[in-house]
Amino acid sequence: MDFRFTEEQLLIQDVARRIARDKIAPSAEHHDRTGEFPLDNIRLLGENGLMGIEVPAEYGGAGMDSIAYVLAMVEIAAADAAHSTIMSVNNSLFCNGILTHGSEAQKQKYVREIAEGKEIGAFALTEPQSGSDATAMRCRAVKQADGSFVVNGKKSWITSGPVAKYIVLFAMTDPDQGARGITAFLIDTARDGFHRGKTEPKLGIRASATCEIEFADYVVRPDEVLGAEGQGFKIAMGVLDAGRIGIASQAIGIARAAYEATLAYVRERKAFGQPIGAFQMTQAKIADMKCKLDAATLLTLRAAWLKGQGQKFSTEAAVAKLTASEAAMWIAHQALQIHGGMGYSKEMPIERYFRDAKITEIYEGTSEIQRMVIARNETGLR
Ligand code: CAA
């Protein structure tokens, strides 16, 4: 076992750290307050290879591995979680599924612009009445005699939906087949039949744009089907397995930012004649924060390593996402408590970390779904 990172991995971590420090952190409060989509910063991340870290260079990416992806995501999320949400959807949910299941022509057409950060991608699985129970989707794609499909229905909570050029869509093609009746499609948002609905006002990750989308007789050509007909659910689950490594990394970034701010604060802030970090009650919190942060980091790197080795990593990704997201929420909670009134104030970023951490326990599979995936895989029972 080798705990050292390669030179390449350290290089991308350094690139991400510099952009995070120089460009993202200074505008994080503005983006959180206004909810303005950070298009210029996303373009900059793209120019530096961070919108397609695992995408081969021939399709416009950085051609690096999953560990590099984790390291870069942590740096960006530590500066601003909303930026890392946009980054994770481009990298994991959009590019990864097309690279794994797309034809050569699809990879050429859809991946490059998104991996280069020139355009934004999205992933549409969730519907108003189906979130965790993803196979209960109602969005329908009906096959026509010429092999095309006509899509009708609604999708909700679409991260980057308001700005996406292309979307990976999952729709029911054969309702009698349940999970095996779902097919994945590549959607061009400029075409007739695609509509954007209301934008969601959110508790956290406010600069990441989220909306409903609707399809009204949208026609998908046969060459826009991703993978085989009826394979859509498996494609979605595989993509989400990898995506969960990204969300775990995001959670680690938020947790690290909250932890580092707290370490500085407990050294400085005095009460009853001494720094509050000298009190045992604070020290216990600091020790527990450190343990949870390290555990989340190592578990996430393990999942990324397994993925890079081409081994199964579904359980490990769920373990990493569950551990990291719950650690982030707990650490942000403790950070706020230790900061007291200053933590509750918008003068410091602690309350933003607290709000941003919450989503990591919800999207790309709630904590309850992660426990279900882990327990089903461990017991073989369902
Ligand atoms: N990889 C490949 N195939 C998989 C798989 C995986 N990880 N997990 C399940 N499958 C396959 C199964 O083998 C099964 O195949 P067969 O039909 O050949 O047997 C099929 O998929 C159906 O599996 P299940 O019977 O286990 O399906 P289920 O209905 O019980 O659901 C679930 C399983 C794990 C609960 C799944 O529905 C799930 O993960 N739900 C959560 C959905 C989710 O994460 N949503 C997030 C939305 S996207 C988002 O949040 C993006 C964003 O905004 C940033």
Coordinates of C-alpha atoms and ligand atoms in Angstrom, one line a residue:
M1 CA 0.0 0.0 0.0
D2 CA 1.4 3.4 -1.1
F3 CA -0.1 6.5 0.5
R4 CA 1.9 8.9 -1.8
F5 CA 0.2 10.7 -4.6
T6 CA 1.8 10.7 -8.1
E7 CA 3.4 13.9 -9.5
E8 CA 0.4 14.2 -11.9
Q9 CA -2.1 13.9 -9.1
L10 CA -0.2 16.6 -7.1
L11 CA -0.1 18.8 -10.1
I12 CA -3.8 18.9 -10.7
Q13 CA -4.4 19.4 -7.0
D14 CA -2.1 22.4 -7.1
V15 CA -3.8 23.8 -10.2
A16 CA -7.2 23.4 -8.4
R17 CA -5.9 24.9 -5.2
R18 CA -4.6 28.0 -7.0
I19 CA -7.8 28.6 -8.9
A20 CA -9.8 28.0 -5.7
R21 CA -7.7 30.5 -3.8
D22 CA -7.3 33.2 -6.4
K23 CA -10.7 33.2 -8.2
I24 CA -13.3 31.1 -6.4
A25 CA -12.8 31.9 -2.7
P26 CA -12.9 35.7 -3.2
S27 CA -16.3 35.6 -5.0
A28 CA -17.9 32.7 -3.0
E29 CA -19.9 35.0 -0.7
H30 CA -21.1 37.0 -3.7
H31 CA -22.2 33.9 -5.5
D32 CA -23.9 32.5 -2.4
R33 CA -25.8 35.7 -1.7
T34 CA -26.9 36.4 -5.3
G35 CA -27.2 32.9 -6.6
E36 CA -25.5 34.1 -9.8
F37 CA -24.2 31.3 -12.0
P38 CA -20.3 31.5 -12.0
L39 CA -19.9 31.1 -15.7
D40 CA -16.5 32.8 -16.0
N41 CA -15.0 30.6 -13.2
I42 CA -16.4 27.5 -14.8
R43 CA -14.8 28.4 -18.1
L44 CA -11.5 28.9 -16.2
L45 CA -11.8 25.5 -14.6
G46 CA -12.5 24.1 -18.0
E47 CA -9.4 25.7 -19.6
N48 CA -7.4 24.1 -16.8
G49 CA -8.7 20.6 -17.4
L50 CA -10.9 20.5 -14.3
M51 CA -14.3 20.0 -16.1
G52 CA -13.2 16.7 -17.6
I53 CA -10.5 15.4 -15.4
E54 CA -10.9 11.7 -16.2
V55 CA -11.8 12.4 -19.9
P56 CA -9.1 11.3 -22.3
A57 CA -7.3 14.2 -24.0
E58 CA -8.7 13.1 -27.4
Y59 CA -12.1 14.2 -26.2
G60 CA -11.0 17.4 -24.6
G61 CA -10.2 16.3 -21.1
A62 CA -7.2 16.1 -18.8
G63 CA -6.8 12.3 -19.1
M64 CA -6.2 11.8 -15.4
D65 CA -7.4 9.3 -12.9
S66 CA -10.1 9.1 -10.2
I67 CA -7.7 10.0 -7.4
A68 CA -6.8 13.2 -9.3
Y69 CA -10.6 13.9 -9.6
V70 CA -11.0 13.5 -5.8
L71 CA -8.1 15.8 -5.0
A72 CA -9.3 18.5 -7.4
M73 CA -12.9 18.3 -6.2
V74 CA -11.8 18.7 -2.6
E75 CA -9.9 21.9 -3.4
I76 CA -12.7 23.5 -5.3
A77 CA -15.4 22.5 -2.8
A78 CA -13.3 23.9 0.1
A79 CA -13.5 27.3 -1.6
D80 CA -17.1 27.1 -2.8
A81 CA -19.4 24.0 -2.8
A82 CA -21.6 25.4 -5.6
H83 CA -18.7 25.5 -8.0
S84 CA -17.9 21.9 -7.2
T85 CA -21.5 20.8 -7.8
I86 CA -21.3 22.2 -11.3
M87 CA -17.9 20.6 -11.7
S88 CA -19.1 17.2 -10.5
V89 CA -22.1 17.1 -12.9
N90 CA -19.9 17.9 -15.9
N91 CA -17.2 15.4 -14.9
S92 CA -19.1 12.5 -13.4
L93 CA -22.8 12.5 -14.4
F94 CA -22.4 13.8 -17.9
C95 CA -19.0 12.9 -19.4
N96 CA -18.5 9.6 -17.5
G97 CA -21.8 8.0 -18.8
I98 CA -21.1 8.9 -22.4
L99 CA -17.5 7.8 -22.2
T100 CA -18.6 4.4 -20.8
H101 CA -21.6 3.8 -22.9
G102 CA -21.5 6.1 -25.9
S103 CA -20.6 5.4 -29.5
E104 CA -17.4 7.0 -30.9
A105 CA -19.6 9.7 -32.7
Q106 CA -21.4 10.5 -29.4
K107 CA -18.2 10.9 -27.5
Q108 CA -16.9 13.2 -30.2
K109 CA -20.1 15.3 -30.4
Y110 CA -21.1 15.6 -26.7
V111 CA -18.1 15.2 -24.5
R112 CA -15.5 17.7 -25.8
E113 CA -17.3 21.0 -25.2
I114 CA -18.5 19.9 -21.7
A115 CA -15.0 18.5 -20.7
E116 CA -13.5 21.8 -21.9
G117 CA -15.9 23.8 -19.8
K118 CA -17.1 25.7 -22.9
E119 CA -20.6 24.3 -22.3
I120 CA -22.5 22.8 -19.4
G121 CA -24.0 19.3 -19.2
A122 CA -26.8 17.9 -17.0
F123 CA -28.3 14.6 -15.9
A124 CA -32.0 14.0 -15.7
L125 CA -33.2 11.1 -13.7
T126 CA -35.4 12.5 -10.9
E127 CA -39.0 13.5 -11.3
P128 CA -41.5 15.3 -9.1
Q129 CA -42.9 12.0 -7.8
S130 CA -39.8 9.8 -8.1
G131 CA -36.5 10.6 -6.4
S132 CA -35.0 7.7 -4.4
D133 CA -37.4 5.3 -6.2
A134 CA -35.9 6.1 -9.5
T135 CA -37.7 3.3 -11.5
A136 CA -41.1 4.9 -10.7
M137 CA -40.4 7.5 -13.4
R138 CA -43.3 8.6 -15.6
C139 CA -41.4 10.4 -18.4
R140 CA -42.2 8.4 -21.5
A141 CA -40.2 7.9 -24.7
V142 CA -42.3 6.1 -27.4
K143 CA -40.5 4.4 -30.3
Q144 CA -41.6 5.3 -33.8
A145 CA -41.5 3.2 -37.0
D146 CA -38.3 5.0 -38.1
G147 CA -36.4 4.1 -34.9
S148 CA -36.7 7.6 -33.4
F149 CA -38.4 8.3 -30.0
V150 CA -41.0 10.9 -29.0
V151 CA -40.4 12.1 -25.4
N152 CA -43.1 13.5 -23.1
G153 CA -42.8 14.2 -19.4
K154 CA -41.2 16.2 -16.6
K155 CA -37.9 16.0 -14.7
S156 CA -37.1 17.9 -11.6
W157 CA -34.1 19.0 -9.5
I158 CA -31.9 19.2 -12.6
T159 CA -28.6 20.5 -11.5
S160 CA -27.3 22.9 -14.2
G161 CA -30.6 22.5 -16.0
P162 CA -31.0 26.3 -16.5
V163 CA -27.7 26.5 -18.4
A164 CA -27.1 23.1 -19.9
K165 CA -26.5 22.6 -23.6
Y166 CA -26.8 18.8 -23.5
I167 CA -28.6 16.6 -21.0
V168 CA -28.3 12.8 -20.4
L169 CA -32.0 11.9 -20.0
F170 CA -33.6 8.7 -18.6
A171 CA -37.1 7.9 -19.8
M172 CA -39.4 4.9 -19.7
T173 CA -39.6 3.1 -23.0
D174 CA -41.4 0.0 -21.8
P175 CA -43.3 0.5 -18.6
D176 CA -44.1 -3.2 -18.3
Q177 CA -40.4 -4.0 -17.9
G178 CA -39.8 -1.7 -14.9
A179 CA -36.1 -1.0 -14.4
R180 CA -35.4 -2.9 -17.7
G181 CA -37.8 -0.6 -19.5
I182 CA -35.7 2.5 -19.0
T183 CA -33.5 4.0 -21.8
A184 CA -30.9 6.7 -21.8
F185 CA -31.0 9.5 -24.3
L186 CA -28.8 12.5 -25.3
I187 CA -30.8 15.7 -25.4
D188 CA -30.0 19.0 -27.1
T189 CA -31.7 21.7 -25.2
A190 CA -31.9 24.0 -28.2
R191 CA -34.3 21.7 -30.0
D192 CA -38.1 22.0 -30.2
G193 CA -40.0 20.2 -27.5
F194 CA -37.6 21.0 -24.7
H195 CA -38.7 23.5 -22.1
R196 CA -37.2 24.8 -18.8
G197 CA -39.5 25.2 -15.8
K198 CA -39.2 27.0 -12.5
T199 CA -35.7 27.5 -11.0
E200 CA -35.4 26.1 -7.4
P201 CA -34.6 28.5 -4.6
K202 CA -32.2 26.5 -2.4
L203 CA -30.9 26.4 1.1
G204 CA -27.3 26.0 -0.1
I205 CA -25.1 25.6 -3.2
R206 CA -27.0 28.6 -4.3
A207 CA -24.8 29.5 -7.3
S208 CA -25.4 26.0 -8.8
A209 CA -28.5 26.5 -10.9
T210 CA -31.3 23.9 -10.5
C211 CA -34.6 23.7 -12.4
E212 CA -37.5 21.6 -13.7
I213 CA -37.4 20.6 -17.3
E214 CA -40.2 19.4 -19.5
F215 CA -40.5 17.5 -22.8
A216 CA -43.4 18.0 -25.1
D217 CA -43.2 15.8 -28.2
Y218 CA -39.4 16.1 -28.2
V219 CA -38.0 13.9 -31.0
V220 CA -34.9 11.8 -30.2
R221 CA -33.1 10.4 -33.3
P222 CA -31.8 6.8 -33.2
D223 CA -28.2 8.0 -33.0
E224 CA -29.1 9.9 -29.8
V225 CA -29.9 6.8 -27.8
L226 CA -27.1 6.2 -25.2
G227 CA -26.3 2.5 -24.8
A228 CA -28.8 -0.2 -25.6
E229 CA -32.5 0.3 -25.3
G230 CA -33.7 -0.9 -21.9
Q231 CA -30.2 -0.5 -20.4
G232 CA -30.9 3.1 -19.1
F233 CA -31.4 2.2 -15.4
K234 CA -28.1 0.2 -15.2
I235 CA -26.3 3.1 -17.0
A236 CA -27.8 5.5 -14.4
M237 CA -26.8 3.4 -11.5
G238 CA -23.2 2.9 -12.8
V239 CA -22.9 6.6 -13.4
L240 CA -24.2 7.4 -9.9
D241 CA -21.7 4.9 -8.4
A242 CA -18.9 7.0 -9.8
G243 CA -20.8 10.3 -9.1
R244 CA -20.9 9.4 -5.4
I245 CA -17.1 9.5 -5.2
G246 CA -17.4 13.1 -6.5
I247 CA -20.0 14.1 -3.9
A248 CA -17.9 12.4 -1.1
S249 CA -15.0 14.6 -2.3
Q250 CA -17.3 17.7 -2.2
A251 CA -18.3 16.8 1.3
I252 CA -14.6 16.5 2.3
G253 CA -13.9 19.9 0.9
I254 CA -16.7 21.6 2.8
A255 CA -15.7 19.7 6.0
R256 CA -12.1 20.7 5.6
A257 CA -13.0 24.3 5.2
A258 CA -15.1 24.3 8.3
Y259 CA -12.5 22.4 10.2
E260 CA -9.6 24.7 9.3
A261 CA -11.6 27.8 10.1
T262 CA -12.5 26.3 13.5
L263 CA -8.8 25.4 14.2
A264 CA -7.8 29.1 13.6
Y265 CA -10.7 30.3 15.7
V266 CA -10.1 28.2 18.8
R267 CA -6.5 29.3 18.9
E268 CA -7.5 33.0 18.8
R269 CA -10.8 33.3 20.6
K270 CA -10.4 33.7 24.4
A271 CA -12.9 32.9 27.1
F272 CA -12.3 32.8 30.9
G273 CA -8.8 33.9 30.4
Q274 CA -7.6 31.3 27.8
P275 CA -8.0 30.3 24.2
I276 CA -11.2 28.3 23.8
G277 CA -9.2 25.6 22.2
A278 CA -7.6 24.9 25.5
F279 CA -10.9 23.7 27.0
Q280 CA -11.4 20.0 27.0
M281 CA -14.9 20.2 25.6
T282 CA -13.5 22.1 22.6
Q283 CA -10.6 19.7 22.3
A284 CA -12.9 16.7 22.2
K285 CA -14.8 18.3 19.3
I286 CA -11.6 19.1 17.4
A287 CA -10.4 15.5 17.8
D288 CA -13.7 14.1 16.6
M289 CA -13.7 16.5 13.7
K290 CA -10.2 15.4 12.7
C291 CA -11.0 11.7 12.9
K292 CA -14.2 12.0 10.8
L293 CA -12.4 14.1 8.2
D294 CA -9.5 11.7 7.9
A295 CA -11.8 8.6 7.8
A296 CA -13.9 10.2 5.0
T297 CA -10.8 11.1 3.0
L298 CA -9.3 7.7 3.2
L299 CA -12.6 5.9 2.4
T300 CA -13.1 8.2 -0.6
L301 CA -9.6 7.6 -1.9
R302 CA -10.1 3.9 -1.5
A303 CA -13.3 4.0 -3.7
A304 CA -11.5 6.1 -6.3
W305 CA -8.5 3.8 -6.3
L306 CA -10.7 0.7 -6.8
K307 CA -12.5 2.5 -9.7
G308 CA -9.1 3.4 -11.3
Q309 CA -8.1 -0.3 -11.0
G310 CA -11.2 -1.4 -12.9
Q311 CA -12.5 -3.2 -9.8
K312 CA -16.0 -3.2 -8.4
F313 CA -16.5 -0.1 -6.3
S314 CA -20.3 0.3 -5.8
T315 CA -20.3 -0.5 -2.1
E316 CA -17.1 1.5 -1.4
A317 CA -18.5 4.5 -3.2
A318 CA -21.7 4.3 -1.1
V319 CA -19.6 3.9 2.1
A320 CA -17.5 6.9 1.1
K321 CA -20.5 9.1 0.2
L322 CA -22.4 8.2 3.4
T323 CA -19.4 8.7 5.7
A324 CA -18.2 11.9 4.1
S325 CA -21.6 13.6 3.8
E326 CA -22.5 12.8 7.4
A327 CA -19.0 13.9 8.5
A328 CA -19.4 17.2 6.6
M329 CA -22.8 17.9 8.2
W330 CA -21.5 17.0 11.7
I331 CA -18.3 19.0 11.3
A332 CA -20.1 22.0 10.0
H333 CA -22.6 21.8 12.9
Q334 CA -19.7 21.6 15.4
A335 CA -17.9 24.4 13.7
L336 CA -20.9 26.6 13.9
Q337 CA -21.4 25.7 17.6
I338 CA -17.8 26.5 18.4
H339 CA -18.0 29.8 16.6
G340 CA -21.1 30.7 18.5
G341 CA -22.7 34.0 17.3
M342 CA -20.0 34.5 14.8
G343 CA -20.8 31.1 13.3
Y344 CA -24.5 32.2 13.0
S345 CA -23.5 35.5 11.3
K346 CA -23.2 36.0 7.6
E347 CA -19.9 37.8 8.3
M348 CA -18.2 34.5 8.3
P349 CA -18.5 31.6 5.9
I350 CA -19.4 29.0 8.6
E351 CA -23.1 29.3 8.1
R352 CA -22.6 28.8 4.4
Y353 CA -20.6 25.6 5.0
F354 CA -23.5 24.4 7.3
R355 CA -26.1 25.1 4.6
D356 CA -23.9 23.7 1.8
A357 CA -23.1 20.5 3.7
K358 CA -26.7 19.4 3.9
I359 CA -27.2 18.7 0.2
T360 CA -24.4 16.1 0.3
E361 CA -26.7 13.9 2.4
I362 CA -29.4 14.2 -0.1
Y363 CA -28.4 14.3 -3.8
E364 CA -26.9 11.4 -5.8
G365 CA -28.7 9.1 -3.4
T366 CA -29.8 10.1 0.1
S367 CA -28.0 8.7 3.2
E368 CA -30.9 6.2 3.5
I369 CA -30.3 5.0 -0.1
Q370 CA -26.5 4.6 0.6
R371 CA -27.3 2.5 3.7
M372 CA -29.6 0.4 1.5
V373 CA -27.0 -0.1 -1.2
I374 CA -24.3 -1.0 1.3
A375 CA -26.6 -3.4 3.3
R376 CA -28.0 -5.1 0.2
N377 CA -24.5 -5.6 -1.3
E378 CA -23.2 -6.9 2.1
T379 CA -26.0 -9.3 2.9
G380 CA -27.2 -10.3 -0.6
L381 CA -30.7 -9.7 0.8
R382 CA -33.3 -7.1 -0.3
Ligands
CAA1 N1 -24.7 -0.8 -11.3 C1 -25.2 -1.4 -12.3 N2 -26.5 -2.0 -12.2 C2 -27.2 -1.8 -11.1 C3 -26.7 -1.1 -10.0 C4 -25.4 -0.6 -10.1 N3 -24.8 0.1 -9.1 N4 -27.6 -1.1 -9.0 C5 -28.6 -1.8 -9.5 N5 -28.4 -2.3 -10.7 C6 -29.3 -3.1 -11.6 C7 -29.7 -4.3 -10.9 O1 -28.7 -5.4 -11.0 C8 -31.0 -4.7 -11.5 O2 -30.7 -5.3 -12.8 P1 -31.5 -6.6 -13.3 O3 -32.9 -6.0 -13.7 O4 -30.8 -7.1 -14.5 O5 -31.7 -7.5 -12.2 C9 -31.6 -3.3 -11.9 O6 -30.5 -2.4 -11.8 C10 -32.6 -2.9 -10.8 O7 -32.0 -2.9 -9.6 P2 -32.8 -2.9 -8.2 O8 -33.9 -4.0 -8.3 O9 -31.8 -3.0 -7.1 O10 -33.5 -1.5 -8.3 P3 -34.4 -0.8 -7.2 O11 -35.6 -0.2 -7.8 O12 -34.5 -1.6 -5.9 O13 -33.5 0.5 -6.8 C11 -31.8 1.8 -5.7 C12 -32.2 0.5 -6.4 C13 -30.3 1.5 -5.2 C14 -32.6 2.2 -4.6 C15 -31.8 2.9 -6.8 O14 -33.1 3.2 -7.2 C16 -31.1 4.2 -6.4 O15 -29.9 4.3 -6.4 N6 -31.9 5.2 -6.0 C17 -31.4 6.5 -5.7 C18 -31.4 7.3 -7.0 C19 -30.5 8.5 -6.9 O16 -29.3 8.4 -6.5 N7 -30.9 9.6 -7.4 C20 -30.1 10.8 -7.5 C21 -30.6 11.6 -8.6 S1 -29.3 12.3 -9.6 C22 -28.7 13.7 -8.7 O17 -29.0 13.8 -7.5 C23 -27.9 14.5 -9.5 C24 -27.6 15.9 -9.1 O18 -28.5 16.7 -9.0 C25 -26.3 16.3 -8.7

